[in-house]
mmCIF file of C-alpha atoms in Angstrom:
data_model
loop_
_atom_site.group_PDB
_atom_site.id
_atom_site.type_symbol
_atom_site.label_atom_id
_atom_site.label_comp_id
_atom_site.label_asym_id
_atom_site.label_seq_id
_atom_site.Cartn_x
_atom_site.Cartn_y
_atom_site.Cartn_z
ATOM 1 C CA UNK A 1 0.000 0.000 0.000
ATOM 2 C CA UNK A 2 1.215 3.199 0.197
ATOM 3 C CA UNK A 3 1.485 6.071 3.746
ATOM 4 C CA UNK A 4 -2.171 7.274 2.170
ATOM 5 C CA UNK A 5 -3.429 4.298 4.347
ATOM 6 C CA UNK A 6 -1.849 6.191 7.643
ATOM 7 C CA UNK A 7 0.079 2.942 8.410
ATOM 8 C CA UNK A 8 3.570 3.570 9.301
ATOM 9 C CA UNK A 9 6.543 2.141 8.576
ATOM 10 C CA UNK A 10 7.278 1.195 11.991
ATOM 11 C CA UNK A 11 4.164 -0.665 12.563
ATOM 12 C CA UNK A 12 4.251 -1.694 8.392
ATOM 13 C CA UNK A 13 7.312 -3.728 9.576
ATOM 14 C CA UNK A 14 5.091 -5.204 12.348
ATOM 15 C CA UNK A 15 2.574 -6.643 10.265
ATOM 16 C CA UNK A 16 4.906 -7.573 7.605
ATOM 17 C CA UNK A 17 3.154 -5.173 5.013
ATOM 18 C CA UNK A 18 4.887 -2.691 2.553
ATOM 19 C CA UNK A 19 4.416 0.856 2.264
ATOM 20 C CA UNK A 20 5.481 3.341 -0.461
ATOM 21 C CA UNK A 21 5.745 6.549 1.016
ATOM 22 C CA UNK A 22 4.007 9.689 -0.522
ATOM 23 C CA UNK A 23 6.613 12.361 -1.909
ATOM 24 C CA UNK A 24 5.996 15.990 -1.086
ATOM 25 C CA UNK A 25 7.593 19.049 -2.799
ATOM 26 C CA UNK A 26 8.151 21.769 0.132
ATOM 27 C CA UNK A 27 9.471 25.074 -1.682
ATOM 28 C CA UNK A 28 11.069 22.414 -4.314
ATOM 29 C CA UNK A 29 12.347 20.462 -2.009
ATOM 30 C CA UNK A 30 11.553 16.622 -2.108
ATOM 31 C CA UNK A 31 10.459 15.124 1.048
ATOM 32 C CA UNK A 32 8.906 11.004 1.613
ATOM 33 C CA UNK A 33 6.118 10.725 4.331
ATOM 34 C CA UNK A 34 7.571 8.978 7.432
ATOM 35 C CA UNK A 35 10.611 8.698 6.164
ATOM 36 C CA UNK A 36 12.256 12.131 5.781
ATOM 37 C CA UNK A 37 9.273 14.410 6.846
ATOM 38 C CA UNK A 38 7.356 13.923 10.100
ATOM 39 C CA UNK A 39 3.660 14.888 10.802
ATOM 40 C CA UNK A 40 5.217 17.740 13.081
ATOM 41 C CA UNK A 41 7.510 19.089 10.641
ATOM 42 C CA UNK A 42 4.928 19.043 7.781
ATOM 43 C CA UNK A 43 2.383 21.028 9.641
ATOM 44 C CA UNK A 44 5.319 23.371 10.649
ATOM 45 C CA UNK A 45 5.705 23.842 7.361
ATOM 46 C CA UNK A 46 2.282 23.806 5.633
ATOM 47 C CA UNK A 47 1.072 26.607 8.350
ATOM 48 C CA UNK A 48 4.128 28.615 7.932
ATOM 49 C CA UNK A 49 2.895 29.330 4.276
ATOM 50 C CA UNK A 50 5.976 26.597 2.481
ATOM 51 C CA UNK A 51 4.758 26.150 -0.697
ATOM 52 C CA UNK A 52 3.389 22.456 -0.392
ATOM 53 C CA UNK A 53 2.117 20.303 -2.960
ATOM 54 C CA UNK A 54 1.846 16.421 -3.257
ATOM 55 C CA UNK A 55 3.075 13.751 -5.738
ATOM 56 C CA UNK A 56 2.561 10.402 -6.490
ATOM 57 C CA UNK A 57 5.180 7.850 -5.925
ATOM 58 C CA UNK A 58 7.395 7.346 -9.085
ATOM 59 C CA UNK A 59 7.000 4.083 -11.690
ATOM 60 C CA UNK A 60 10.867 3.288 -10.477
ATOM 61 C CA UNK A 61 9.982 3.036 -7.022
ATOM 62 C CA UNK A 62 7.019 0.855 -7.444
ATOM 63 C CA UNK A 63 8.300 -1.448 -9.566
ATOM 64 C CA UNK A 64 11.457 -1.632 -7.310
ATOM 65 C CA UNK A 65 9.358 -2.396 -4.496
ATOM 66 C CA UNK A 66 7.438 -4.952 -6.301
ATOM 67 C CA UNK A 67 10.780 -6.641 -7.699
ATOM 68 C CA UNK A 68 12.497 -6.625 -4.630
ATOM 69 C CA UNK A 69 9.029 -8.631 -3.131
ATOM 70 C CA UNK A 70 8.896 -11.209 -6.000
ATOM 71 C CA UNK A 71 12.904 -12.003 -6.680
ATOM 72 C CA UNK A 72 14.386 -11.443 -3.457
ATOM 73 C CA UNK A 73 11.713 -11.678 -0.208
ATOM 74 C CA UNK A 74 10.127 -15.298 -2.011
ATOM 75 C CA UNK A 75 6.814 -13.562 -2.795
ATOM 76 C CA UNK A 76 4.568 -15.947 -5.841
ATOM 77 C CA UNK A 77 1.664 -12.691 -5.539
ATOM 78 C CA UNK A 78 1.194 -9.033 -4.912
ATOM 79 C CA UNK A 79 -1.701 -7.358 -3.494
ATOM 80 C CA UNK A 80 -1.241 -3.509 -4.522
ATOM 81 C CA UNK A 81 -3.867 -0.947 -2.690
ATOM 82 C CA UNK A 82 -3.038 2.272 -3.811
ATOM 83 C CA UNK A 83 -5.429 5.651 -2.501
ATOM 84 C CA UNK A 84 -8.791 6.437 -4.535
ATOM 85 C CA UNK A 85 -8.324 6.795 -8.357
ATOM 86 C CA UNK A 86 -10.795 9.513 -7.658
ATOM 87 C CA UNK A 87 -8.203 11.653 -5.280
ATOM 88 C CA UNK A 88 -4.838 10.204 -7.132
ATOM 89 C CA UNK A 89 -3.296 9.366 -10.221
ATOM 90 C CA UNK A 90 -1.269 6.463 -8.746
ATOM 91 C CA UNK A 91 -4.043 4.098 -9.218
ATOM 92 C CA UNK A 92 -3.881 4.253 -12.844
ATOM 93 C CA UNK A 93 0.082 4.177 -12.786
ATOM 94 C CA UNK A 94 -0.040 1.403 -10.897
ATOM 95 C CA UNK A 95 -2.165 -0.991 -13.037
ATOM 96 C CA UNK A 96 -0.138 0.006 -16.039
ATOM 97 C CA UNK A 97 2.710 -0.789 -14.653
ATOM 98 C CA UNK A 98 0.925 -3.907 -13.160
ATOM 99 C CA UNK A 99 0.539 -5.198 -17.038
ATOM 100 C CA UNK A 100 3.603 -6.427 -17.048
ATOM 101 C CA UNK A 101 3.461 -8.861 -14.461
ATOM 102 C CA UNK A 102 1.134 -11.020 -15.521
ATOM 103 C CA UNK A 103 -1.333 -11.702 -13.225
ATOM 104 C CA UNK A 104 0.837 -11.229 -10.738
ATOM 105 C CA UNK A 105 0.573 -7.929 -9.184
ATOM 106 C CA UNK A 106 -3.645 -7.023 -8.569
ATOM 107 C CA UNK A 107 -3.622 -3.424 -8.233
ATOM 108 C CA UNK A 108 -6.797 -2.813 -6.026
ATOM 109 C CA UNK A 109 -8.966 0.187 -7.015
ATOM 110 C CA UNK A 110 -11.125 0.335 -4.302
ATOM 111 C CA UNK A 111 -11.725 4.103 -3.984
ATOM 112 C CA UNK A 112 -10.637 5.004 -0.952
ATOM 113 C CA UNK A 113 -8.309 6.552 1.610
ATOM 114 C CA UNK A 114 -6.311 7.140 5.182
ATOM 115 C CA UNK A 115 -8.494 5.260 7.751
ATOM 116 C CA UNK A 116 -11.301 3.313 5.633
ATOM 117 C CA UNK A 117 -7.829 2.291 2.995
ATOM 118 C CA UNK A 118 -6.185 1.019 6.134
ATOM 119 C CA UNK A 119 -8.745 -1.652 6.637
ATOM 120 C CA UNK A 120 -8.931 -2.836 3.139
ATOM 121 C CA UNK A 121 -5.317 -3.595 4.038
ATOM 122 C CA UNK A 122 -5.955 -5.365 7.204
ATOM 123 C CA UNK A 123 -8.611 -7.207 5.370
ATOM 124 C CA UNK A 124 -6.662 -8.201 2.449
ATOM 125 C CA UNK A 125 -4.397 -9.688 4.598
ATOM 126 C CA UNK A 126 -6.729 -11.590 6.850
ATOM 127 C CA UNK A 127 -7.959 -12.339 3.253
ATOM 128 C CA UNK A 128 -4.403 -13.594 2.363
ATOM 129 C CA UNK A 129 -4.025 -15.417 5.459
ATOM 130 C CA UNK A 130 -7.323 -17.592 4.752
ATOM 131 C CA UNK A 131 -5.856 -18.810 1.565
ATOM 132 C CA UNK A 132 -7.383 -16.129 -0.847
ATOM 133 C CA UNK A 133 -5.611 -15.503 -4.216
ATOM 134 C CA UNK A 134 -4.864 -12.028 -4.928
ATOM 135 C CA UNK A 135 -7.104 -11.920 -7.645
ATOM 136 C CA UNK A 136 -9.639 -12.949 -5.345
ATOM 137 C CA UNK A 137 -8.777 -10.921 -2.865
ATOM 138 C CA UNK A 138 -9.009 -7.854 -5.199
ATOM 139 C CA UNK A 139 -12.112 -8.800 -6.661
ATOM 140 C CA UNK A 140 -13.838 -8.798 -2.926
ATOM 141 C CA UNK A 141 -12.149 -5.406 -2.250
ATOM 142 C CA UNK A 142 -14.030 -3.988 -5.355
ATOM 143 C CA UNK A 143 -17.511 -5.369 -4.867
ATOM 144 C CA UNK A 144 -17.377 -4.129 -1.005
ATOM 145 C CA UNK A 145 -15.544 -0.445 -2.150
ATOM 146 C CA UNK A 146 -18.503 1.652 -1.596
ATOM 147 C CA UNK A 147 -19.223 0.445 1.844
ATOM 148 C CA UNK A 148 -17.745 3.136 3.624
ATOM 149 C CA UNK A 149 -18.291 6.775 4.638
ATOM 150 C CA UNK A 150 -16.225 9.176 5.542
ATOM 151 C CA UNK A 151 -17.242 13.088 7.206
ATOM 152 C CA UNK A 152 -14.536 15.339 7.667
ATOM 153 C CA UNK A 153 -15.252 18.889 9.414
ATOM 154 C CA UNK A 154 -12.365 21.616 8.272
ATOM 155 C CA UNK A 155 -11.437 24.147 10.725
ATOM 156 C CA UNK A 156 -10.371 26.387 7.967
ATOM 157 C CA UNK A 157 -11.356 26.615 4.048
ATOM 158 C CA UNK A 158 -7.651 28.369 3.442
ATOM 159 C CA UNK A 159 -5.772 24.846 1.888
ATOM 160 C CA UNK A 160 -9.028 23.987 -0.256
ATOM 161 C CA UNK A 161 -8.338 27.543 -1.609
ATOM 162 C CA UNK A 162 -5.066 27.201 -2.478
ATOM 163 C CA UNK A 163 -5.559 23.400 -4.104
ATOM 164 C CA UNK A 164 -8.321 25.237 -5.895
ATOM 165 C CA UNK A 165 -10.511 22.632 -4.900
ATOM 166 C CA UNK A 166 -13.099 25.642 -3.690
ATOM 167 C CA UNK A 167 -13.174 28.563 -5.069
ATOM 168 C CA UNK A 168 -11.760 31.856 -3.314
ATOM 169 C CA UNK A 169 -14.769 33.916 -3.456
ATOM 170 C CA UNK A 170 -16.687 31.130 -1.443
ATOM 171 C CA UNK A 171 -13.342 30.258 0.864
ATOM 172 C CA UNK A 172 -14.308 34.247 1.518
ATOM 173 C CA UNK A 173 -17.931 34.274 1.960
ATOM 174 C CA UNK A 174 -17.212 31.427 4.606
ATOM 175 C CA UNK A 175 -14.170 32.610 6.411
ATOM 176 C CA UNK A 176 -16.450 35.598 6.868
ATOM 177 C CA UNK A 177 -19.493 34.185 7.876
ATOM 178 C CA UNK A 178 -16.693 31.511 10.080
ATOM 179 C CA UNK A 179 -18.742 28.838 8.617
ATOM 180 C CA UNK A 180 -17.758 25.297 9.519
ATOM 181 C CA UNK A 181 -17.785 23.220 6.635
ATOM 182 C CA UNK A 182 -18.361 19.456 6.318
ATOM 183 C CA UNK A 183 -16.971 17.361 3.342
ATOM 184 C CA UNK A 184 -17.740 13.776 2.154
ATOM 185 C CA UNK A 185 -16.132 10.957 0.823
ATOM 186 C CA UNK A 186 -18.867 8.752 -0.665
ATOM 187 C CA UNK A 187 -16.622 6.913 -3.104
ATOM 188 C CA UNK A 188 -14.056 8.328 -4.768
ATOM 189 C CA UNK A 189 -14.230 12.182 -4.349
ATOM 190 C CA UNK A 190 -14.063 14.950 -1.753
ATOM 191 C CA UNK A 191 -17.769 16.693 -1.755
ATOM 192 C CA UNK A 192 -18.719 19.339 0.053
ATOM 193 C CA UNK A 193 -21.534 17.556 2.162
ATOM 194 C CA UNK A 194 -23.068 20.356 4.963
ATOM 195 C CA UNK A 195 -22.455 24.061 5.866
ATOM 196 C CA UNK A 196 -21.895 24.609 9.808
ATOM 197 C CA UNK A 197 -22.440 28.013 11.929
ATOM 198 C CA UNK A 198 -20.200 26.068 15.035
ATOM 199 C CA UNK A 199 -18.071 23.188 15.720
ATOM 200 C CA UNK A 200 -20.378 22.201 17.833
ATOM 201 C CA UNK A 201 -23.165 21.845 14.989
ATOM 202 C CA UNK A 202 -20.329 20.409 12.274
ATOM 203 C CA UNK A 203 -19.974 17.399 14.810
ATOM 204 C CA UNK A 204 -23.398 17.176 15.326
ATOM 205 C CA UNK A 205 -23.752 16.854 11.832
ATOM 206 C CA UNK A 206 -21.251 14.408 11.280
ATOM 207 C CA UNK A 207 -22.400 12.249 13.866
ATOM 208 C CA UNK A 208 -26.043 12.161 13.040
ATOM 209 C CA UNK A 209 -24.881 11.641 9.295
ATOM 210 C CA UNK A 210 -23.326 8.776 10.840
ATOM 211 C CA UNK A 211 -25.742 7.324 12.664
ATOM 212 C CA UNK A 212 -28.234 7.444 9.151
ATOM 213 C CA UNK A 213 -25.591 5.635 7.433
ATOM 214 C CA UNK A 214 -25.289 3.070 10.105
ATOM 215 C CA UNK A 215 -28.863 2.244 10.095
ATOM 216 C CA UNK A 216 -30.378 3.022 5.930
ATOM 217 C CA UNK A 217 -26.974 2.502 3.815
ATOM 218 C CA UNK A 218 -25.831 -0.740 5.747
ATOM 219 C CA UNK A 219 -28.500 -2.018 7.622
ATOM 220 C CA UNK A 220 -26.718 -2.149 10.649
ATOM 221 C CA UNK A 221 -28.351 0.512 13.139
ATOM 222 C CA UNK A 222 -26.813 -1.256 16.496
ATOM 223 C CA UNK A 223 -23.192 -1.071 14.237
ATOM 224 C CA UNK A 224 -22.043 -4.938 15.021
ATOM 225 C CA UNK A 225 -21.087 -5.170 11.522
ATOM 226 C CA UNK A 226 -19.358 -1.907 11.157
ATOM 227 C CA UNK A 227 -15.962 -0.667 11.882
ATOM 228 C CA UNK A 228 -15.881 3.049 12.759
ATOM 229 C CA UNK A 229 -13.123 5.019 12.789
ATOM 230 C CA UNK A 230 -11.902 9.013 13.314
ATOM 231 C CA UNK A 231 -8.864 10.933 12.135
ATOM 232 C CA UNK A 232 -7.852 14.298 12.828
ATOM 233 C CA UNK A 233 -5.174 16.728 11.390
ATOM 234 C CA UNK A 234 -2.753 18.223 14.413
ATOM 235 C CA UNK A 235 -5.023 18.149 16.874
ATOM 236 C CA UNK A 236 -4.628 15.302 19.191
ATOM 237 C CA UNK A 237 -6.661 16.465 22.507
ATOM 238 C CA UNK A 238 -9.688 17.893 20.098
ATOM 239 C CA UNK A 239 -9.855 14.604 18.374
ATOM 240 C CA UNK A 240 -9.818 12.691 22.014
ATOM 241 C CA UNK A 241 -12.726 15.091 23.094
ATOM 242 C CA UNK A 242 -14.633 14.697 19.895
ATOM 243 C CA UNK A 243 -14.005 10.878 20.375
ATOM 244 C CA UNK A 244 -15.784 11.103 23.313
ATOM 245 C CA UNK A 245 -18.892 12.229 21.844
ATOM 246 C CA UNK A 246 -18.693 9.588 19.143
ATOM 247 C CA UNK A 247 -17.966 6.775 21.456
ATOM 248 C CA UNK A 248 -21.657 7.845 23.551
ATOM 249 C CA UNK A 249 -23.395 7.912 20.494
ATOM 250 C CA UNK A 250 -22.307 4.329 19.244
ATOM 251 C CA UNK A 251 -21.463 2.329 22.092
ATOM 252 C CA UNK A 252 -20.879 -1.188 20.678
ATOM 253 C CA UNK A 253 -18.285 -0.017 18.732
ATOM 254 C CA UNK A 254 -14.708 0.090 19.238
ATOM 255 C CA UNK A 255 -13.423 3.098 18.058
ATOM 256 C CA UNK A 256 -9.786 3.343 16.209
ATOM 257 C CA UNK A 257 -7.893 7.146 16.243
ATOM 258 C CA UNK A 258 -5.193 7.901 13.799
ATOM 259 C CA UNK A 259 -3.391 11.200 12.548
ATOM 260 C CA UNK A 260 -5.324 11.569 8.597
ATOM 261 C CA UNK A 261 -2.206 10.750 6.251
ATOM 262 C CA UNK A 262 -0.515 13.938 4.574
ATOM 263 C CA UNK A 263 -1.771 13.681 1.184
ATOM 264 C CA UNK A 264 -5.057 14.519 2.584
ATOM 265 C CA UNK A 265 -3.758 16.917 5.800
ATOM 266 C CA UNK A 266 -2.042 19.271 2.504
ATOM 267 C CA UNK A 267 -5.911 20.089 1.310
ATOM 268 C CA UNK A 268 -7.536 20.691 4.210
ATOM 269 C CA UNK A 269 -5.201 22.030 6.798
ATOM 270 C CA UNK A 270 -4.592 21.478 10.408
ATOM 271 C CA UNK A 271 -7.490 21.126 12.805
ATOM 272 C CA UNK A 272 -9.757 18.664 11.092
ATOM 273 C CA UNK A 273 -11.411 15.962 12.620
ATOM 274 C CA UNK A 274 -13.118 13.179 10.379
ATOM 275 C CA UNK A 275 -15.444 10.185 11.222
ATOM 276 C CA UNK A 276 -15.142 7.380 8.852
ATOM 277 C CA UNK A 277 -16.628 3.507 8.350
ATOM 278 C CA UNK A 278 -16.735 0.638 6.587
ATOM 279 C CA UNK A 279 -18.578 -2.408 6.566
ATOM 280 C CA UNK A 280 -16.389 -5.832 8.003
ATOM 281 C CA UNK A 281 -16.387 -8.008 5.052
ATOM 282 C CA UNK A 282 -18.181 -11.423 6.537
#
């Protein structure tokens, strides 16, 4: 996979997983995520105006990667999950590259990213370690794709101004009215989803958008076959007290809390706090 998925290397190397890390051009400069730029020194950077922008991770290093797996660590099969074709171009670099392998490498579009790709990994290899092929593994990771949901709340619209993914006149209008907006990811995209006076409504919103998920889109309003999830941008002790709120409003699940992986942090700036889920595959 690649650092989209939030996993570290450290804990990569636990599980026995691999995990390209995303570049980053600061002012130029070329940085990997994990490996030569922390989360502490990229938000130093981001909010101290560097010029930031993302990449993807180049065609040498991937097939390196996936060489070095097959000819040297004894691997017959790779299982590739790169982030959402829909937010990244690596998807499609990957399965080209892919076409050389025959059969061997299934690149996994499966249209998604930080905490809801991290369990596609975890269940690709519980997948893997019930005997699955990766073809079949990447088939099941396809049909289940759209079970997830994802609601992040952005504490400022200033970084989806300057990616030009709103436009300035309405980062403007909001920063004036100090609107608190809530964004989607049904799929493969980043949608604007609600418009928030307060924090306090924006998680509101994100948990009752939640809770409708839980019970209409999978049929599972006590959440026993659901995995929830929450990420946040900088802001460890806001996420903890949000998690709080989340954790009394769905109390048979176990909720996991991760840092949302860079690629995603560079949009929407420091101070975000998402909820996410996805279905367990049965």
């Amino acid at each position: 996979t690649d650092s989209n998925s939030g996993i570290t290397q450290e804990r990569a190397k636990e599980l026995g997983i691999y995990v390209l890390p995303m570049p980053f051009f600061i002012d130029g400069e070329l940085y990997l995520e994990d490996i030569t730029l922390t989360q502490e020194q990229f938000y130093e950077k981001l909010t101290g105006d560097a010029d930031v922008s993302t990449s993807q991770p180049s065609p040498d290093a991937v097939i390196s990667l996936w060489d070095d797996l097959m000819r040297n660590k004894g691997y017959d099969e790779i299982v590739h999950i790169p982030m959402s074709s829909g937010l990244s171009s690596s998807c499609a670099t990957a399965m080209m590259l892919a076409q050389d392998y025959d059969g061997k490498v299934q690149v996994v579009d499966n249209q998604r990213i930080s905490v809801t790709m991290k369990l596609s990994v975890l269940d690709a290899m519980k997948m893997a370690e019930d005997g699955l092929s990766a073809a079949e593994i990447k088939r099941i990771l396809e049909e289940q794709k759209f079970n997830s949901s994802i609601y992040i709340m952005v504490d400022t619209l200033e970084y989806l101004k300057k990616g030009g993914r709103i436009t300035p006149a309405a980062a403007a209008l909001g920063t004036l009215l100090k609107l608190k907006p809530v964004l989607q990811i049904q799929g493969e995209k980043l949608d604007a989803f609600a418009k928030a006076r307060t924090v306090k409504q924006a998680k509101s919103i994100m948990i009752e958008s939640m809770k409708n998920d839980f019970e209409k889109r999978f049929q599972s309003p006590d959440g026993k076959k659901m995995h929830l999830e929450m990420a946040y941008t900088h802001d460890l002790e806001a996420a903890e007290a949000f998690k709080e709120e989340v954790q009394a409003a769905f109390p048979n699940n176990e909720i996991v809390l991760n840092p949302l992986s860079l690629s995603v942090s560079c949009h929407i700036g420091p101070g975000a706090l998402a909820i996410a889920c996805s279905k367990v595959i049965e």
